[in-house]
Tab-separated table of C-alpha atoms in Angstrom:
chain	number	residue	atom	x	y	z
A	27	MET	CA	0.000	0.000	0.000
A	28	THR	CA	1.384	3.432	-0.970
A	29	ARG	CA	2.337	5.569	1.983
A	30	ILE	CA	-0.280	7.919	3.427
A	31	GLY	CA	-0.042	11.408	1.914
A	32	TYR	CA	1.589	10.388	-1.389
A	33	HIS	CA	-1.330	9.664	-3.743
A	34	PRO	CA	-1.870	11.837	-6.846
A	35	GLY	CA	-4.913	14.102	-6.968
A	36	ALA	CA	-7.626	14.153	-4.302
A	37	HIS	CA	-7.424	10.805	-2.527
A	38	VAL	CA	-8.784	9.408	0.730
A	39	ARG	CA	-5.358	7.952	1.606
A	40	ASN	CA	-3.805	11.430	1.560
A	41	ASN	CA	-5.787	12.292	4.689
A	42	VAL	CA	-3.518	11.890	7.742
A	43	THR	CA	-6.365	10.590	9.898
A	44	ASN	CA	-5.731	7.241	8.184
A	45	PHE	CA	-2.761	6.690	10.503
A	46	LEU	CA	-5.124	6.337	13.448
A	47	GLY	CA	-7.698	4.338	11.489
A	48	ASP	CA	-5.082	1.798	10.432
A	49	LEU	CA	-3.781	1.419	13.997
A	50	ALA	CA	-7.284	1.122	15.461
A	51	GLU	CA	-8.080	-1.726	13.087
A	52	LYS	CA	-4.843	-3.485	14.015
A	53	ASP	CA	-5.177	-3.176	17.819
A	54	PRO	CA	-8.311	-1.376	19.092
A	55	ASP	CA	-7.457	-2.085	22.747
A	56	ALA	CA	-4.055	-0.349	22.728
A	57	VAL	CA	-3.815	2.798	24.860
A	58	VAL	CA	-3.604	6.124	23.009
A	59	PHE	CA	-3.696	8.632	25.887
A	60	ARG	CA	-3.432	8.675	29.666
A	61	TRP	CA	-4.358	11.809	31.601
A	62	VAL	CA	-5.274	13.056	35.081
A	63	GLU	CA	-8.900	13.967	35.749
A	64	LEU	CA	-9.576	17.003	37.952
A	65	GLU	CA	-10.988	14.875	40.784
A	66	ALA	CA	-7.944	12.599	40.732
A	67	LYS	CA	-5.640	15.595	40.976
A	68	LYS	CA	-7.599	16.923	43.943
A	69	LYS	CA	-7.039	13.615	45.743
A	70	TRP	CA	-3.318	13.592	45.012
A	71	SER	CA	-0.896	14.565	47.797
A	72	TYR	CA	1.293	16.865	45.634
A	73	GLU	CA	4.239	14.762	46.798
A	74	PRO	CA	6.371	13.778	43.774
A	75	GLN	CA	6.964	10.235	45.043
A	76	ASP	CA	3.219	9.504	45.327
A	77	THR	CA	1.312	7.912	42.462
A	78	ILE	CA	-1.251	10.044	40.670
A	79	GLU	CA	-4.283	8.251	39.195
A	80	HIS	CA	-4.688	8.423	35.400
A	81	ALA	CA	-7.657	7.847	33.121
A	82	GLU	CA	-7.002	6.339	29.702
A	83	LEU	CA	-8.424	6.206	26.185
A	84	ARG	CA	-7.964	3.259	23.848
A	85	ARG	CA	-7.630	3.313	20.081
A	86	GLY	CA	-11.004	1.816	19.211
A	87	VAL	CA	-12.951	4.281	21.369
A	88	PHE	CA	-10.748	7.173	20.194
A	89	ALA	CA	-11.433	6.320	16.533
A	90	ASP	CA	-15.179	6.027	17.191
A	91	GLN	CA	-15.295	9.429	18.919
A	92	ILE	CA	-13.456	11.051	16.015
A	93	VAL	CA	-16.008	9.782	13.485
A	94	ARG	CA	-18.917	10.933	15.677
A	95	VAL	CA	-17.480	14.416	16.236
A	96	ALA	CA	-16.651	14.716	12.528
A	97	ALA	CA	-20.318	14.028	11.723
A	98	GLY	CA	-21.383	16.668	14.248
A	99	LEU	CA	-18.986	19.246	12.822
A	100	THR	CA	-20.493	18.848	9.358
A	101	LYS	CA	-23.966	19.387	10.832
A	102	VAL	CA	-22.971	22.763	12.310
A	103	GLY	CA	-21.641	23.883	8.923
A	104	LEU	CA	-17.951	23.016	8.794
A	105	GLY	CA	-16.439	21.332	5.774
A	106	HIS	CA	-13.528	21.042	3.368
A	107	GLY	CA	-11.128	23.988	3.629
A	108	ASP	CA	-12.824	25.662	6.607
A	109	ARG	CA	-10.513	26.772	9.417
A	110	ALA	CA	-11.329	26.226	13.086
A	111	ILE	CA	-9.315	27.580	16.012
A	112	LEU	CA	-8.765	25.043	18.785
A	113	PHE	CA	-8.203	26.984	22.000
A	114	ILE	CA	-8.341	24.287	24.665
A	115	PRO	CA	-5.741	22.634	26.918
A	116	MET	CA	-3.947	19.410	26.062
A	117	SER	CA	-6.613	16.755	26.529
A	118	ALA	CA	-8.174	13.779	24.802
A	119	GLN	CA	-10.918	16.117	23.513
A	120	LEU	CA	-8.300	18.301	21.836
A	121	TYR	CA	-6.993	15.416	19.746
A	122	VAL	CA	-10.449	14.048	18.964
A	123	LEU	CA	-11.444	17.482	17.648
A	124	MET	CA	-8.221	17.932	15.690
A	125	ALA	CA	-8.555	14.566	13.970
A	126	ALA	CA	-12.294	15.107	13.365
A	127	LEU	CA	-11.577	18.400	11.601
A	128	GLN	CA	-8.896	16.772	9.455
A	129	ARG	CA	-11.237	13.870	8.674
A	130	ILE	CA	-13.726	16.252	7.013
A	131	GLY	CA	-10.991	18.215	5.219
A	132	ALA	CA	-11.276	21.194	7.579
A	133	ILE	CA	-8.180	22.828	9.060
A	134	PRO	CA	-7.421	22.957	12.809
A	135	VAL	CA	-5.624	26.146	13.867
A	136	PHE	CA	-3.550	26.538	17.041
A	137	LEU	CA	-2.800	29.939	18.522
A	138	ASP	CA	0.178	30.490	20.817
A	139	SER	CA	-1.109	30.195	24.404
A	140	TRP	CA	1.711	32.506	25.528
A	141	ALA	CA	0.627	35.283	23.155
A	142	ARG	CA	-0.634	38.677	24.303
A	143	ARG	CA	-4.213	39.668	23.543
A	144	ASP	CA	-3.224	41.823	20.558
A	145	GLN	CA	-1.105	38.961	19.187
A	146	LEU	CA	-4.074	36.594	19.471
A	147	GLY	CA	-6.125	39.058	17.446
A	148	ALA	CA	-3.425	39.352	14.784
A	149	SER	CA	-3.162	35.569	14.521
A	150	ALA	CA	-6.933	35.178	14.263
A	151	LYS	CA	-7.096	37.844	11.541
A	152	MET	CA	-4.525	35.956	9.476
A	153	ALA	CA	-6.213	32.593	10.042
A	154	GLU	CA	-9.713	33.778	8.981
A	155	PRO	CA	-11.446	31.052	11.034
A	156	LYS	CA	-15.028	29.934	10.512
A	157	ALA	CA	-15.202	28.317	13.956
A	158	LEU	CA	-13.775	28.775	17.441
A	159	ILE	CA	-13.721	25.686	19.675
A	160	SER	CA	-12.937	26.433	23.300
A	161	PHE	CA	-13.846	26.116	26.971
A	162	GLU	CA	-15.867	28.715	28.856
A	163	MET	CA	-12.996	30.619	30.464
A	164	ALA	CA	-11.289	31.043	27.093
A	165	PHE	CA	-14.549	32.243	25.517
A	166	MET	CA	-14.603	34.978	28.153
A	167	LEU	CA	-11.044	35.954	27.191
A	168	CYS	CA	-11.806	35.791	23.484
A	169	GLY	CA	-14.823	38.055	23.914
A	170	SER	CA	-12.472	41.019	24.339
A	171	VAL	CA	-10.575	40.180	21.143
A	172	PRO	CA	-12.725	41.449	18.232
A	173	GLU	CA	-11.208	39.086	15.670
A	174	LEU	CA	-12.182	36.099	17.843
A	175	ALA	CA	-15.527	37.460	19.065
A	176	GLU	CA	-16.696	37.777	15.446
A	177	VAL	CA	-16.069	34.118	14.529
A	178	PRO	CA	-19.497	32.817	13.374
A	179	ILE	CA	-19.453	29.237	14.747
A	180	LYS	CA	-18.570	28.694	18.408
A	181	ILE	CA	-18.356	25.236	19.969
A	182	SER	CA	-17.924	24.779	23.714
A	183	VAL	CA	-15.941	22.073	25.485
A	184	GLY	CA	-16.861	21.304	29.083
A	185	PRO	CA	-19.334	22.979	31.467
A	186	THR	CA	-20.793	26.328	30.420
A	187	PRO	CA	-23.838	28.401	31.453
A	188	ASN	CA	-24.051	29.879	27.957
A	189	SER	CA	-25.444	28.621	24.677
A	190	TYR	CA	-23.192	28.240	21.640
A	191	SER	CA	-23.516	26.779	18.145
A	192	ALA	CA	-22.855	23.337	19.627
A	193	SER	CA	-20.961	21.598	22.403
A	194	TYR	CA	-18.360	18.855	22.257
A	195	GLU	CA	-20.590	16.777	24.513
A	196	GLU	CA	-23.363	16.961	21.887
A	197	LEU	CA	-21.071	16.282	18.933
A	198	VAL	CA	-19.609	13.097	20.405
A	199	THR	CA	-23.109	11.522	20.564
A	200	GLU	CA	-23.689	11.785	16.796
A	201	ALA	CA	-24.068	8.640	14.703
A	202	PRO	CA	-20.632	7.486	13.478
A	203	GLU	CA	-21.380	7.901	9.776
A	204	GLN	CA	-18.816	10.449	8.556
A	205	PRO	CA	-16.410	9.021	5.965
A	206	VAL	CA	-12.860	10.262	5.522
A	207	VAL	CA	-12.790	13.134	2.997
A	208	ALA	CA	-10.407	12.858	0.066
A	209	VAL	CA	-7.783	15.614	0.026
A	210	GLU	CA	-4.858	16.534	-2.185
A	211	GLN	CA	-1.334	16.059	-0.895
A	212	GLU	CA	-0.806	19.803	-0.477
A	213	HIS	CA	-4.141	20.485	1.236
A	214	THR	CA	-3.480	22.179	4.589
A	215	GLY	CA	-3.859	19.761	7.487
A	216	LEU	CA	-2.822	22.011	10.361
A	217	ILE	CA	-1.837	25.625	11.070
A	218	THR	CA	0.094	26.635	14.176
A	219	PHE	CA	0.947	30.179	15.201
A	220	THR	CA	4.002	31.090	17.225
A	221	THR	CA	5.118	34.561	18.338
A	222	GLY	CA	8.789	33.603	18.249
A	223	SER	CA	11.594	35.857	19.381
A	224	SER	CA	10.286	38.887	17.446
A	225	GLY	CA	6.875	38.879	19.133
A	226	THR	CA	5.175	38.971	15.714
A	227	PRO	CA	2.742	36.079	15.068
A	228	LYS	CA	3.952	33.632	12.440
A	229	GLY	CA	1.764	30.899	10.999
A	230	ALA	CA	3.240	27.543	10.037
A	231	ASN	CA	1.215	25.802	7.341
A	232	ARG	CA	1.482	22.009	7.486
A	233	THR	CA	-0.076	20.108	4.603
A	234	HIS	CA	-1.345	16.545	4.892
A	235	ARG	CA	1.683	15.251	2.988
A	236	PHE	CA	3.986	17.378	5.153
A	237	LEU	CA	2.497	15.898	8.339
A	238	ALA	CA	2.788	12.391	6.908
A	239	ALA	CA	6.372	12.957	5.737
A	240	GLN	CA	7.290	14.493	9.092
A	241	HIS	CA	5.969	11.418	10.870
A	242	TYR	CA	7.920	9.050	8.603
A	243	ALA	CA	11.093	11.109	9.142
A	244	ILE	CA	10.722	11.333	12.925
A	245	ASP	CA	9.868	7.659	13.133
A	246	ALA	CA	13.127	6.860	11.331
A	247	CYS	CA	15.396	9.383	13.093
A	248	ILE	CA	13.938	9.381	16.632
A	249	PRO	CA	12.400	5.924	16.903
A	250	TYR	CA	10.256	4.610	19.717
A	251	GLY	CA	10.356	1.052	21.006
A	252	PRO	CA	7.468	-1.289	21.931
A	253	GLY	CA	7.658	-0.381	25.650
A	254	ASP	CA	7.964	3.388	25.278
A	255	VAL	CA	5.551	5.869	26.843
A	256	ASP	CA	5.943	9.537	25.902
A	257	LEU	CA	4.994	12.730	27.751
A	258	PRO	CA	5.110	15.841	25.516
A	259	VAL	CA	4.285	19.352	26.752
A	260	PHE	CA	3.715	20.678	23.196
A	261	PRO	CA	0.342	19.627	21.686
A	262	VAL	CA	1.682	19.119	18.168
A	263	PHE	CA	4.347	16.659	19.342
A	264	SER	CA	1.614	14.221	20.322
A	265	LEU	CA	0.548	13.910	16.679
A	266	ASN	CA	3.593	11.815	15.858
A	267	ASN	CA	2.787	9.587	18.835
A	268	VAL	CA	-0.754	9.014	17.559
A	269	ALA	CA	0.572	8.131	14.091
A	270	ALA	CA	3.269	5.870	15.546
A	271	GLY	CA	0.989	4.172	18.053
A	272	VAL	CA	3.036	5.369	21.027
A	273	PRO	CA	1.068	5.644	24.326
A	274	THR	CA	1.058	9.277	25.430
A	275	ALA	CA	0.751	10.690	28.939
A	276	LEU	CA	-0.795	14.162	28.700
A	277	PRO	CA	0.809	16.642	31.132
A	278	ALA	CA	-1.448	17.401	34.114
A	279	ILE	CA	-0.281	21.030	34.268
A	280	ASP	CA	-1.187	24.310	32.601
A	281	VAL	CA	1.682	24.487	30.121
A	282	GLY	CA	0.955	28.143	29.350
A	283	THR	CA	1.103	29.280	32.988
A	284	PRO	CA	3.965	28.014	35.194
A	285	GLY	CA	2.721	26.670	38.544
A	286	LYS	CA	4.206	25.883	41.926
A	287	HIS	CA	3.612	22.128	41.652
A	288	ASP	CA	4.517	21.587	37.982
A	289	ALA	CA	7.746	19.715	38.658
A	290	ALA	CA	6.154	17.471	41.307
A	291	THR	CA	3.230	16.736	38.991
A	292	LEU	CA	5.435	15.769	36.055
A	293	PHE	CA	7.717	13.648	38.243
A	294	SER	CA	4.702	11.786	39.603
A	295	GLN	CA	3.352	11.279	36.076
A	296	PHE	CA	6.708	9.923	34.903
A	297	LYS	CA	6.577	7.399	37.739
A	298	SER	CA	2.841	6.595	37.529
A	299	CYS	CA	2.828	6.004	33.756
A	300	ASP	CA	6.329	4.525	33.387
A	301	VAL	CA	7.277	7.381	31.043
A	302	THR	CA	10.423	6.670	29.026
A	303	CYS	CA	10.515	9.722	26.717
A	304	ALA	CA	9.521	13.353	27.184
A	305	THR	CA	9.427	16.671	25.357
A	306	LEU	CA	9.907	19.608	27.743
A	307	ASN	CA	10.105	23.340	27.188
A	308	PRO	CA	13.301	24.942	28.592
A	309	HIS	CA	11.554	26.281	31.712
A	310	LEU	CA	10.260	22.832	32.717
A	311	PHE	CA	13.555	21.227	31.706
A	312	ARG	CA	15.434	23.465	34.169
A	313	THR	CA	12.782	23.399	36.904
A	314	LEU	CA	12.430	19.609	36.912
A	315	ALA	CA	16.204	19.144	37.184
A	316	ALA	CA	16.490	21.679	40.015
A	317	LYS	CA	13.596	20.188	41.976
A	318	CYS	CA	14.873	16.615	41.611
A	319	LYS	CA	18.211	17.754	43.012
A	320	GLU	CA	16.399	19.513	45.896
A	321	TRP	CA	14.293	16.404	46.633
A	322	ASP	CA	17.244	14.045	46.160
A	323	LEU	CA	15.260	12.117	43.553
A	324	SER	CA	16.254	10.818	40.133
A	325	MET	CA	14.505	9.711	36.934
A	326	PRO	CA	16.235	6.468	35.949
A	327	GLY	CA	13.339	5.420	33.703
A	328	LEU	CA	13.866	8.254	31.209
A	329	ARG	CA	15.824	7.196	28.153
A	330	ARG	CA	15.304	10.312	25.972
A	331	VAL	CA	14.324	13.952	26.566
A	332	VAL	CA	13.775	16.542	23.838
A	333	THR	CA	13.803	20.265	24.600
A	334	GLY	CA	13.970	23.482	22.591
A	335	GLY	CA	12.193	26.691	21.662
A	336	ALA	CA	14.589	28.842	23.714
A	337	PRO	CA	18.302	28.717	24.566
A	338	ILE	CA	19.609	25.807	26.637
A	339	SER	CA	22.977	26.202	28.332
A	340	ARG	CA	25.703	23.653	28.984
A	341	ASP	CA	24.919	23.912	32.714
A	342	ASP	CA	21.265	23.077	31.985
A	343	LEU	CA	22.365	19.865	30.272
A	344	ILE	CA	24.736	18.918	33.093
A	345	ASN	CA	22.054	19.535	35.735
A	346	PHE	CA	19.439	17.440	33.947
A	347	LYS	CA	21.863	14.629	33.183
A	348	ALA	CA	22.683	14.450	36.903
A	349	VAL	CA	19.073	13.508	37.754
A	350	ALA	CA	18.339	11.482	34.583
A	351	PRO	CA	21.639	9.651	34.041
A	352	ASP	CA	20.343	7.236	31.402
A	353	ALA	CA	18.589	9.845	29.255
A	354	GLU	CA	19.776	11.072	25.892
A	355	ILE	CA	19.092	14.825	25.658
A	356	TRP	CA	18.148	16.313	22.288
A	357	VAL	CA	18.133	20.111	21.948
A	358	PHE	CA	16.137	21.556	19.029
A	359	TYR	CA	16.577	25.191	18.019
A	360	GLY	CA	14.247	27.109	15.701
A	361	SER	CA	12.088	23.999	15.371
A	362	THR	CA	9.258	25.696	13.460
A	363	GLU	CA	11.597	27.201	10.870
A	364	VAL	CA	13.658	24.050	10.286
A	365	GLU	CA	10.794	21.550	10.212
A	366	PRO	CA	10.858	21.192	6.391
A	367	MET	CA	14.472	20.001	6.637
């Protein structure tokens, strides 16, 4: 079978959602995501050595939810070529929605969660979205950004006292009757905005073939083994895991807002989920190393850590290696700009 993303013309097998469909058929009971529910986090001691309870989602259920949500998205008026901003935290719902949009040929758009309000507006203006999918608190924030407030279709995720075009909870109950839409290789599959060092929003356009080729390249250059579990703090990094069939532990922290217990939470997740690989931003990379030294704890289970997006010093590498002695450390610079290479 020709590789996904490499068929001439508009073809169903160019759509990157086929990666998940193929894996779900092969092993529907395999775990896709593990995450910490709010109630489980409330019960946790905030001690890094203590286990934190995780929920999990398996491939067969994940694939079924994607088809149902895709059907619901078409009912509210989204279709081929339409852009939808996803402004929700890393969660199973985020990836269901992303894949559902791609399934119908629509385009998920990510804004930089670190961006200022005016930068969010500039990004939204460039993206020209037809839909905004978010949780209630973010809708309140977006209401003060004219470019986001004017988006015609709004879909809520989670509890809300307000009425929107639809809710995720409604969409996921639709009949699973939405086929994969045929797309051309160069049809946009994902747009991500980053403010970068200049503070000016920059949109990275990833086509379906680009996403497929990126997965094949990463799979060859940074391979995962049968027993690996990955914890990435960047939402897009989880896409390769989904395509590769690598179980992913979603970080139980607010990645956009540093918190007092972030290091303890991640350490506990590493231990609770037997995490072997991780992608950390430089702040978490430094903080986790410093806290492990303070607690006199180590992370012997880590075999690889990837970091980047801001400068990493030689001292940072030495400090992390001291608490994760068996881990290879990969430092990526300018990752958005060099992705095509």
